[in-house]
mmCIF file of C-alpha atoms in Angstrom:
data_model
loop_
_atom_site.group_PDB
_atom_site.id
_atom_site.type_symbol
_atom_site.label_atom_id
_atom_site.label_comp_id
_atom_site.label_asym_id
_atom_site.label_seq_id
_atom_site.Cartn_x
_atom_site.Cartn_y
_atom_site.Cartn_z
ATOM 1 C CA MET K 1 15.461 -17.479 14.769
ATOM 2 C CA SER K 2 11.617 -16.690 14.545
ATOM 3 C CA ARG K 3 11.021 -13.874 11.686
ATOM 4 C CA ARG K 4 7.660 -12.395 12.525
ATOM 5 C CA LEU K 5 6.305 -9.269 10.512
ATOM 6 C CA PRO K 6 6.844 -6.131 12.540
ATOM 7 C CA GLU K 7 4.323 -4.323 14.543
ATOM 8 C CA SER K 8 4.919 -1.284 12.479
ATOM 9 C CA LEU K 9 3.359 -3.019 9.488
ATOM 10 C CA LYS K 10 -0.305 -3.452 9.173
ATOM 11 C CA LYS K 11 -1.400 -7.116 8.241
ATOM 12 C CA ILE K 12 -2.648 -6.309 4.965
ATOM 13 C CA PRO K 13 -1.452 -7.300 1.527
ATOM 14 C CA HIS K 14 -0.005 -4.387 -0.619
ATOM 15 C CA THR K 15 -0.510 -3.362 -4.253
ATOM 16 C CA TYR K 16 2.883 -2.979 -5.653
ATOM 17 C CA CYS K 17 4.038 -4.991 -8.605
ATOM 18 C CA PRO K 18 5.518 -8.497 -8.367
ATOM 19 C CA GLY K 19 9.222 -7.756 -7.617
ATOM 20 C CA CYS K 20 8.770 -4.239 -6.436
ATOM 21 C CA GLY K 21 11.520 -3.217 -3.884
ATOM 22 C CA HIS K 22 9.021 -0.897 -2.008
ATOM 23 C CA GLY K 23 7.747 -4.090 -0.018
ATOM 24 C CA ILE K 24 11.205 -4.668 1.347
ATOM 25 C CA ILE K 25 11.968 -1.080 1.912
ATOM 26 C CA HIS K 26 8.602 -0.573 3.923
ATOM 27 C CA ARG K 27 9.523 -3.693 6.025
ATOM 28 C CA LEU K 28 13.047 -2.409 6.508
ATOM 29 C CA VAL K 29 11.694 0.735 7.821
ATOM 30 C CA ALA K 30 9.137 -0.820 10.095
ATOM 31 C CA GLU K 31 11.454 -3.381 11.523
ATOM 32 C CA SER K 32 13.875 -0.724 12.480
ATOM 33 C CA LEU K 33 11.280 1.511 14.103
ATOM 34 C CA ASP K 34 10.087 -1.634 16.086
ATOM 35 C CA GLU K 35 13.759 -2.590 17.271
ATOM 36 C CA LEU K 36 14.571 1.087 18.308
ATOM 37 C CA GLU K 37 10.999 1.114 19.910
ATOM 38 C CA LEU K 38 10.109 4.298 18.106
ATOM 39 C CA ARG K 39 7.022 3.395 16.572
ATOM 40 C CA GLU K 40 4.703 5.263 18.739
ATOM 41 C CA LYS K 41 6.341 8.505 18.335
ATOM 42 C CA THR K 42 7.033 8.345 14.451
ATOM 43 C CA VAL K 43 5.431 10.500 11.995
ATOM 44 C CA ALA K 44 6.039 9.684 8.340
ATOM 45 C CA ILE K 45 5.474 11.649 5.284
ATOM 46 C CA ALA K 46 4.280 9.526 2.205
ATOM 47 C CA PRO K 47 5.324 10.927 -1.035
ATOM 48 C CA VAL K 48 3.436 11.121 -4.345
ATOM 49 C CA GLY K 49 4.388 8.338 -6.540
ATOM 50 C CA CYS K 50 3.967 4.476 -5.943
ATOM 51 C CA ALA K 51 4.653 4.749 -2.405
ATOM 52 C CA VAL K 52 1.707 7.092 -1.819
ATOM 53 C CA PHE K 53 -0.048 4.081 -0.152
ATOM 54 C CA GLY K 54 2.607 3.872 2.555
ATOM 55 C CA TYR K 55 -0.010 5.044 4.982
ATOM 56 C CA HIS K 56 -2.169 1.991 4.214
ATOM 57 C CA TYR K 57 0.681 -0.145 5.106
ATOM 58 C CA TRP K 58 2.448 1.449 8.099
ATOM 59 C CA ASN K 59 1.063 1.184 11.481
ATOM 60 C CA PHE K 60 2.303 4.671 12.584
ATOM 61 C CA ASP K 61 1.241 7.986 12.163
ATOM 62 C CA THR K 62 1.437 9.393 8.713
ATOM 63 C CA ALA K 63 0.759 12.542 6.598
ATOM 64 C CA GLU K 64 0.840 13.067 2.995
ATOM 65 C CA ALA K 65 2.342 15.911 1.212
ATOM 66 C CA ALA K 66 2.134 17.519 -2.275
ATOM 67 C CA HIS K 67 4.572 16.144 -4.886
ATOM 68 C CA GLY K 68 7.897 16.646 -3.962
ATOM 69 C CA ARG K 69 7.177 18.577 -0.721
ATOM 70 C CA PRO K 70 7.577 15.805 2.177
ATOM 71 C CA PRO K 71 10.947 17.542 3.281
ATOM 72 C CA ALA K 72 8.823 20.872 3.791
ATOM 73 C CA ALA K 73 6.042 19.156 5.473
ATOM 74 C CA ALA K 74 8.707 17.163 7.645
ATOM 75 C CA THR K 75 10.295 20.335 8.541
ATOM 76 C CA GLY K 76 6.836 21.774 9.906
ATOM 77 C CA ILE K 77 6.303 18.755 11.881
ATOM 78 C CA LYS K 78 9.537 18.349 13.522
ATOM 79 C CA ARG K 79 9.701 21.834 14.380
ATOM 80 C CA VAL K 80 6.366 21.838 16.204
ATOM 81 C CA LEU K 81 6.649 18.412 17.722
ATOM 82 C CA PRO K 82 10.589 18.111 18.049
ATOM 83 C CA ASP K 83 10.220 14.971 20.109
ATOM 84 C CA ARG K 84 8.891 12.897 17.292
ATOM 85 C CA ILE K 85 10.778 10.839 14.903
ATOM 86 C CA VAL K 86 9.961 12.503 11.572
ATOM 87 C CA ILE K 87 10.689 10.483 8.333
ATOM 88 C CA THR K 88 10.023 10.944 4.616
ATOM 89 C CA TYR K 89 9.746 8.426 2.236
ATOM 90 C CA GLN K 90 10.190 9.531 -1.352
ATOM 91 C CA GLY K 91 10.713 8.216 -4.797
ATOM 92 C CA ASP K 92 13.237 9.500 -7.235
ATOM 93 C CA GLY K 93 10.605 11.403 -9.325
ATOM 94 C CA ASP K 94 9.265 12.966 -6.034
ATOM 95 C CA LEU K 95 12.692 13.765 -4.461
ATOM 96 C CA ALA K 96 15.166 14.536 -7.195
ATOM 97 C CA ALA K 97 12.628 16.110 -9.839
ATOM 98 C CA ILE K 98 9.761 18.151 -8.528
ATOM 99 C CA GLY K 99 11.242 18.016 -5.066
ATOM 100 C CA GLY K 100 14.652 18.928 -5.863
ATOM 101 C CA ASN K 101 14.489 22.423 -4.253
ATOM 102 C CA GLU K 102 12.801 21.083 -1.205
ATOM 103 C CA ILE K 103 15.535 18.303 -0.407
ATOM 104 C CA ILE K 104 18.482 20.659 -0.973
ATOM 105 C CA HIS K 105 17.098 23.191 1.475
ATOM 106 C CA ALA K 106 16.074 20.725 4.041
ATOM 107 C CA ALA K 107 19.425 19.304 3.991
ATOM 108 C CA ASN K 108 21.238 22.535 3.785
ATOM 109 C CA ARG K 109 19.204 23.754 7.078
ATOM 110 C CA GLY K 110 20.190 20.478 8.846
ATOM 111 C CA GLU K 111 16.538 19.646 9.669
ATOM 112 C CA ASN K 112 16.576 16.811 12.093
ATOM 113 C CA ILE K 113 14.581 14.378 9.763
ATOM 114 C CA SER K 114 15.548 11.067 8.165
ATOM 115 C CA VAL K 115 14.848 10.841 4.494
ATOM 116 C CA PHE K 116 14.412 7.325 2.975
ATOM 117 C CA PHE K 117 14.797 7.933 -0.825
ATOM 118 C CA VAL K 118 13.919 4.992 -3.356
ATOM 119 C CA ASN K 119 15.729 5.155 -6.597
ATOM 120 C CA ASN K 120 14.391 3.097 -9.351
ATOM 121 C CA ALA K 121 15.760 5.125 -12.162
ATOM 122 C CA CYS K 122 12.165 5.796 -13.546
ATOM 123 C CA TYR K 123 8.693 7.265 -12.801
ATOM 124 C CA GLY K 124 7.298 3.818 -11.935
ATOM 125 C CA MET K 125 3.732 4.877 -11.053
ATOM 126 C CA THR K 126 2.846 6.472 -14.228
ATOM 127 C CA GLY K 127 4.397 3.670 -16.490
ATOM 128 C CA GLY K 128 8.336 4.206 -16.561
ATOM 129 C CA GLN K 129 9.077 7.439 -18.025
ATOM 130 C CA MET K 130 12.333 9.127 -17.531
ATOM 131 C CA ALA K 131 13.313 10.530 -14.246
ATOM 132 C CA PRO K 132 16.454 12.665 -13.402
ATOM 133 C CA THR K 133 18.001 9.444 -12.355
ATOM 134 C CA THR K 134 17.569 7.723 -15.540
ATOM 135 C CA MET K 135 20.749 6.316 -16.908
ATOM 136 C CA PHE K 136 22.559 6.930 -20.315
ATOM 137 C CA ASP K 137 20.932 4.364 -22.791
ATOM 138 C CA GLN K 138 18.289 3.543 -20.496
ATOM 139 C CA VAL K 139 14.999 2.952 -22.582
ATOM 140 C CA THR K 140 11.916 4.350 -21.090
ATOM 141 C CA THR K 141 8.563 5.254 -22.549
ATOM 142 C CA THR K 142 9.696 9.179 -22.995
ATOM 143 C CA THR K 143 13.259 7.874 -24.123
ATOM 144 C CA PRO K 144 12.372 5.285 -26.680
ATOM 145 C CA LEU K 145 15.937 5.352 -28.080
ATOM 146 C CA GLY K 146 17.648 5.419 -24.802
ATOM 147 C CA ARG K 147 18.629 8.669 -22.681
ATOM 148 C CA THR K 148 21.122 10.702 -24.354
ATOM 149 C CA LEU K 149 23.140 13.561 -23.199
ATOM 150 C CA GLU K 150 20.578 15.887 -24.593
ATOM 151 C CA ASP K 151 18.423 14.855 -21.656
ATOM 152 C CA GLY K 152 21.127 15.701 -19.154
ATOM 153 C CA TYR K 153 23.152 13.491 -16.809
ATOM 154 C CA PRO K 154 21.660 11.115 -14.140
ATOM 155 C CA VAL K 155 21.479 13.082 -10.971
ATOM 156 C CA LYS K 156 23.494 11.672 -8.098
ATOM 157 C CA VAL K 157 21.662 12.687 -4.974
ATOM 158 C CA CYS K 158 23.914 11.382 -2.274
ATOM 159 C CA GLU K 159 27.047 12.838 -3.938
ATOM 160 C CA LEU K 160 24.943 16.164 -4.350
ATOM 161 C CA LEU K 161 23.918 16.397 -0.824
ATOM 162 C CA SER K 162 26.957 15.280 0.952
ATOM 163 C CA VAL K 163 28.844 18.360 0.387
ATOM 164 C CA LEU K 164 26.178 20.407 2.463
ATOM 165 C CA GLU K 165 27.222 21.409 5.946
ATOM 166 C CA GLY K 166 23.821 20.568 7.640
ATOM 167 C CA VAL K 167 23.917 16.773 6.526
ATOM 168 C CA SER K 168 24.972 14.371 9.061
ATOM 169 C CA TYR K 169 24.695 10.993 7.486
ATOM 170 C CA ILE K 170 24.210 9.826 3.847
ATOM 171 C CA GLU K 171 24.516 6.330 2.559
ATOM 172 C CA ARG K 172 23.639 4.548 -0.694
ATOM 173 C CA VAL K 173 22.448 0.904 -0.366
ATOM 174 C CA ALA K 174 20.633 -1.545 -2.583
ATOM 175 C CA VAL K 175 17.833 -4.183 -1.777
ATOM 176 C CA ASN K 176 18.710 -6.683 -4.626
ATOM 177 C CA SER K 177 20.193 -9.450 -2.516
ATOM 178 C CA PRO K 178 20.114 -10.968 1.073
ATOM 179 C CA ALA K 179 23.537 -9.237 1.993
ATOM 180 C CA ASN K 180 22.542 -5.846 0.595
ATOM 181 C CA ILE K 181 19.050 -5.918 2.197
ATOM 182 C CA MET K 182 20.854 -6.578 5.514
ATOM 183 C CA LYS K 183 23.230 -3.780 4.866
ATOM 184 C CA ALA K 184 20.415 -1.436 3.882
ATOM 185 C CA LYS K 185 18.567 -2.262 7.211
ATOM 186 C CA LYS K 186 21.671 -1.184 9.251
ATOM 187 C CA ALA K 187 21.696 2.178 7.321
ATOM 188 C CA VAL K 188 18.092 2.597 8.104
ATOM 189 C CA LYS K 189 18.605 2.057 11.885
ATOM 190 C CA LYS K 190 21.837 4.251 11.915
ATOM 191 C CA ALA K 191 19.839 7.199 10.148
ATOM 192 C CA LEU K 192 16.899 6.766 12.752
ATOM 193 C CA GLY K 193 19.429 6.560 15.662
ATOM 194 C CA TYR K 194 21.044 9.657 14.489
ATOM 195 C CA GLN K 195 17.806 11.658 14.481
ATOM 196 C CA ALA K 196 16.900 10.219 17.875
ATOM 197 C CA ARG K 197 20.173 11.864 19.145
ATOM 198 C CA ASN K 198 19.421 15.167 17.279
ATOM 199 C CA ARG K 199 22.599 14.806 14.965
ATOM 200 C CA GLY K 200 20.806 16.655 12.029
ATOM 201 C CA PHE K 201 19.685 15.615 8.531
ATOM 202 C CA THR K 202 20.249 12.120 7.569
ATOM 203 C CA LEU K 203 19.389 10.322 4.118
ATOM 204 C CA VAL K 204 19.402 6.936 3.034
ATOM 205 C CA GLU K 205 19.154 6.187 -0.763
ATOM 206 C CA PHE K 206 17.791 2.550 -1.780
ATOM 207 C CA LEU K 207 18.456 1.331 -5.313
ATOM 208 C CA SER K 208 15.258 -0.590 -5.716
ATOM 209 C CA MET K 209 13.941 -2.917 -8.235
ATOM 210 C CA CYS K 210 11.194 -1.800 -10.768
ATOM 211 C CA PRO K 211 10.445 -4.945 -12.999
ATOM 212 C CA THR K 212 7.398 -3.105 -14.386
ATOM 213 C CA GLY K 213 8.960 0.128 -15.272
ATOM 214 C CA TRP K 214 12.171 -1.578 -16.692
ATOM 215 C CA LYS K 215 10.117 -4.150 -18.666
ATOM 216 C CA VAL K 216 12.112 -7.120 -17.286
ATOM 217 C CA SER K 217 11.078 -10.139 -15.003
ATOM 218 C CA PRO K 218 11.509 -9.638 -11.288
ATOM 219 C CA GLU K 219 14.423 -12.158 -11.329
ATOM 220 C CA LYS K 220 16.113 -10.263 -14.026
ATOM 221 C CA SER K 221 15.688 -6.762 -12.101
ATOM 222 C CA LEU K 222 17.984 -8.080 -9.313
ATOM 223 C CA GLU K 223 20.782 -8.528 -11.894
ATOM 224 C CA TRP K 224 19.888 -5.273 -13.697
ATOM 225 C CA ILE K 225 20.680 -3.444 -10.462
ATOM 226 C CA ASP K 226 24.144 -4.982 -10.362
ATOM 227 C CA GLU K 227 24.917 -4.796 -13.999
ATOM 228 C CA ARG K 228 23.534 -1.084 -14.775
ATOM 229 C CA MET K 229 22.859 0.834 -11.704
ATOM 230 C CA LEU K 230 25.916 0.091 -9.504
ATOM 231 C CA ARG K 231 28.214 1.545 -12.326
ATOM 232 C CA ILE K 232 26.523 4.805 -12.116
ATOM 233 C CA PHE K 233 25.340 4.812 -8.279
ATOM 234 C CA PRO K 234 28.023 3.278 -6.528
ATOM 235 C CA LEU K 235 26.830 1.952 -2.963
ATOM 236 C CA GLY K 236 28.603 3.371 0.195
ATOM 237 C CA VAL K 237 28.686 5.757 2.900
ATOM 238 C CA TYR K 238 28.829 9.420 1.432
ATOM 239 C CA LYS K 239 28.913 11.346 4.644
ATOM 240 C CA ASP K 240 28.931 10.262 8.540
ATOM 241 C CA LYS K 241 29.637 13.080 11.050
ATOM 242 C CA GLY K 242 29.145 10.384 13.807
ATOM 243 C CA MET X 1 19.970 -23.652 16.006
ATOM 244 C CA LYS X 2 18.901 -24.521 19.590
ATOM 245 C CA ALA X 3 17.235 -27.559 20.022
ATOM 246 C CA GLY X 4 13.738 -27.685 21.458
ATOM 247 C CA LYS X 5 11.842 -25.075 19.860
ATOM 248 C CA LYS X 6 10.111 -26.437 16.797
ATOM 249 C CA LYS X 7 10.009 -23.702 13.853
ATOM 250 C CA ILE X 8 7.481 -23.436 11.177
ATOM 251 C CA LEU X 9 7.804 -21.659 7.944
ATOM 252 C CA LEU X 10 4.467 -19.823 7.080
ATOM 253 C CA ILE X 11 3.759 -18.675 3.623
ATOM 254 C CA ASN X 12 0.786 -16.476 3.130
ATOM 255 C CA GLU X 13 -0.281 -17.577 -0.225
ATOM 256 C CA GLU X 14 -2.862 -14.814 -0.983
ATOM 257 C CA TYR X 15 -0.079 -12.312 -0.459
ATOM 258 C CA CYS X 16 2.438 -14.011 -2.721
ATOM 259 C CA LYS X 17 3.011 -12.365 -6.088
ATOM 260 C CA GLU X 18 5.141 -15.095 -7.640
ATOM 261 C CA CYS X 19 8.382 -12.891 -7.948
ATOM 262 C CA GLY X 20 10.515 -15.854 -7.215
ATOM 263 C CA PHE X 21 13.005 -14.256 -5.006
ATOM 264 C CA CYS X 22 12.689 -16.703 -2.219
ATOM 265 C CA ILE X 23 13.072 -19.538 -4.601
ATOM 266 C CA LYS X 24 16.171 -18.033 -6.123
ATOM 267 C CA PHE X 25 17.788 -17.188 -2.884
ATOM 268 C CA CYS X 26 16.813 -20.370 -0.877
ATOM 269 C CA PRO X 27 20.271 -22.003 0.146
ATOM 270 C CA ASN X 28 18.716 -25.249 0.298
ATOM 271 C CA ASN X 29 16.671 -25.020 -2.710
ATOM 272 C CA THR X 30 13.574 -26.248 -0.905
ATOM 273 C CA LEU X 31 10.976 -23.820 -2.097
ATOM 274 C CA ALA X 32 9.231 -23.904 -5.418
ATOM 275 C CA LYS X 33 6.294 -22.395 -7.122
ATOM 276 C CA LYS X 34 2.890 -24.162 -6.594
ATOM 277 C CA ASN X 35 1.017 -25.739 -9.492
ATOM 278 C CA THR X 36 -2.149 -24.036 -8.186
ATOM 279 C CA ILE X 37 -2.927 -20.260 -8.299
ATOM 280 C CA ASN X 38 -4.246 -17.933 -5.638
ATOM 281 C CA SER X 39 -7.207 -15.581 -5.922
ATOM 282 C CA ARG X 40 -5.193 -13.005 -7.695
ATOM 283 C CA GLY X 41 -3.843 -15.557 -10.224
ATOM 284 C CA PHE X 42 -0.304 -15.951 -9.088
ATOM 285 C CA HIS X 43 1.503 -19.225 -8.221
ATOM 286 C CA PRO X 44 2.420 -19.047 -4.817
ATOM 287 C CA ALA X 45 5.838 -20.458 -3.431
ATOM 288 C CA GLU X 46 5.474 -23.703 -1.378
ATOM 289 C CA LEU X 47 8.020 -25.735 0.854
ATOM 290 C CA LYS X 48 9.118 -28.743 -1.028
ATOM 291 C CA GLY X 49 11.812 -30.170 1.370
ATOM 292 C CA GLU X 50 13.606 -29.860 4.575
ATOM 293 C CA CYS X 51 13.846 -26.179 5.689
ATOM 294 C CA SER X 52 16.834 -24.817 7.885
ATOM 295 C CA PHE X 53 14.835 -21.779 9.011
ATOM 296 C CA CYS X 54 17.833 -19.483 7.949
ATOM 297 C CA GLY X 55 15.324 -16.438 7.382
ATOM 298 C CA ILE X 56 16.752 -15.522 3.909
ATOM 299 C CA CYS X 57 13.189 -15.997 2.179
ATOM 300 C CA TYR X 58 11.673 -13.721 4.884
ATOM 301 C CA THR X 59 14.344 -11.069 4.192
ATOM 302 C CA VAL X 60 13.909 -11.102 0.583
ATOM 303 C CA CYS X 61 10.190 -11.455 0.309
ATOM 304 C CA PRO X 62 8.729 -8.162 -0.926
ATOM 305 C CA ASP X 63 5.163 -9.070 -0.158
ATOM 306 C CA PHE X 64 5.195 -9.798 3.493
ATOM 307 C CA ALA X 65 4.204 -13.287 2.611
ATOM 308 C CA ILE X 66 6.665 -15.322 4.534
ATOM 309 C CA GLU X 67 7.195 -15.644 8.309
ATOM 310 C CA ILE X 68 8.974 -18.149 10.457
ATOM 311 C CA VAL X 69 7.320 -18.815 13.876
ATOM 312 C CA ASP X 70 8.062 -20.955 17.031
ATOM 313 C CA GLU X 71 5.358 -23.836 16.804
ATOM 314 C CA GLU X 72 3.982 -22.948 20.335
ATOM 315 C CA GLN X 73 3.414 -19.283 19.115
ATOM 316 C CA ILE X 74 0.641 -20.528 16.687
ATOM 317 C CA SER X 75 -2.751 -20.868 18.430
ATOM 318 C CA ARG X 76 -4.671 -23.799 17.039
#
């Protein structure tokens, strides 16, 4: 089978670190939009964080929102242009920390948007500080002895949002092996398909590698997800209203 | 694999950042790091042997560096 890069990606190299999961997730979103023939009516909201440059790499309409506010910006765009596919692409610092309020209320209102949430358990862009999703004993630049109970528990976004009535589909996937990447793509297509059929709020959480923030090699970062993240953040479908 | 159409594995050496994912997951162990470096100082992946064009390297490549194309699609 031929494997060509999707039209929804621009033919330019990106500036993410070696082994970063953003490149894979960008491609999955782009491939899914191409295959569902939604590229020309898609508006994506880029976050603040490493993926802020999403608008350089995607070949469809994008907007930029203040830190944590893509769900609010997406709400506005979707309500004004209800025939568009509106997606937000957010990291864990953006969505779970400063944007915790926006995501909970957008989900609770059942806004018909798709949220792609990239969880790398730290603030990657600013050098690997503790994020709400950082796990116990994880060493970051702001928890040099490892996260303790004093810093709170890791926030589990899928579990948290799945109890809200407005949510139609939530799944947690990983991008650390070919099998997991293929499952992740199915989840992305499902979320976009639900939005196209006006099913309400959809969210896909990706457990993504951050070799630079975790201070490990790209190859070790794949094992790091299996060994450490999956125990705290189990994969699976958390809600599916169909 | 259908006979007839010849495939080519294209590796964009300038995009490659030497993460090694394609080398780790290649089921035929036909990919390896090149001895030379690209303009950004990384050793790009290169094809060493017979490729079965399964597409796993394309799936795992985070840097948009690998594509599999039909030979006839390439303009010469």
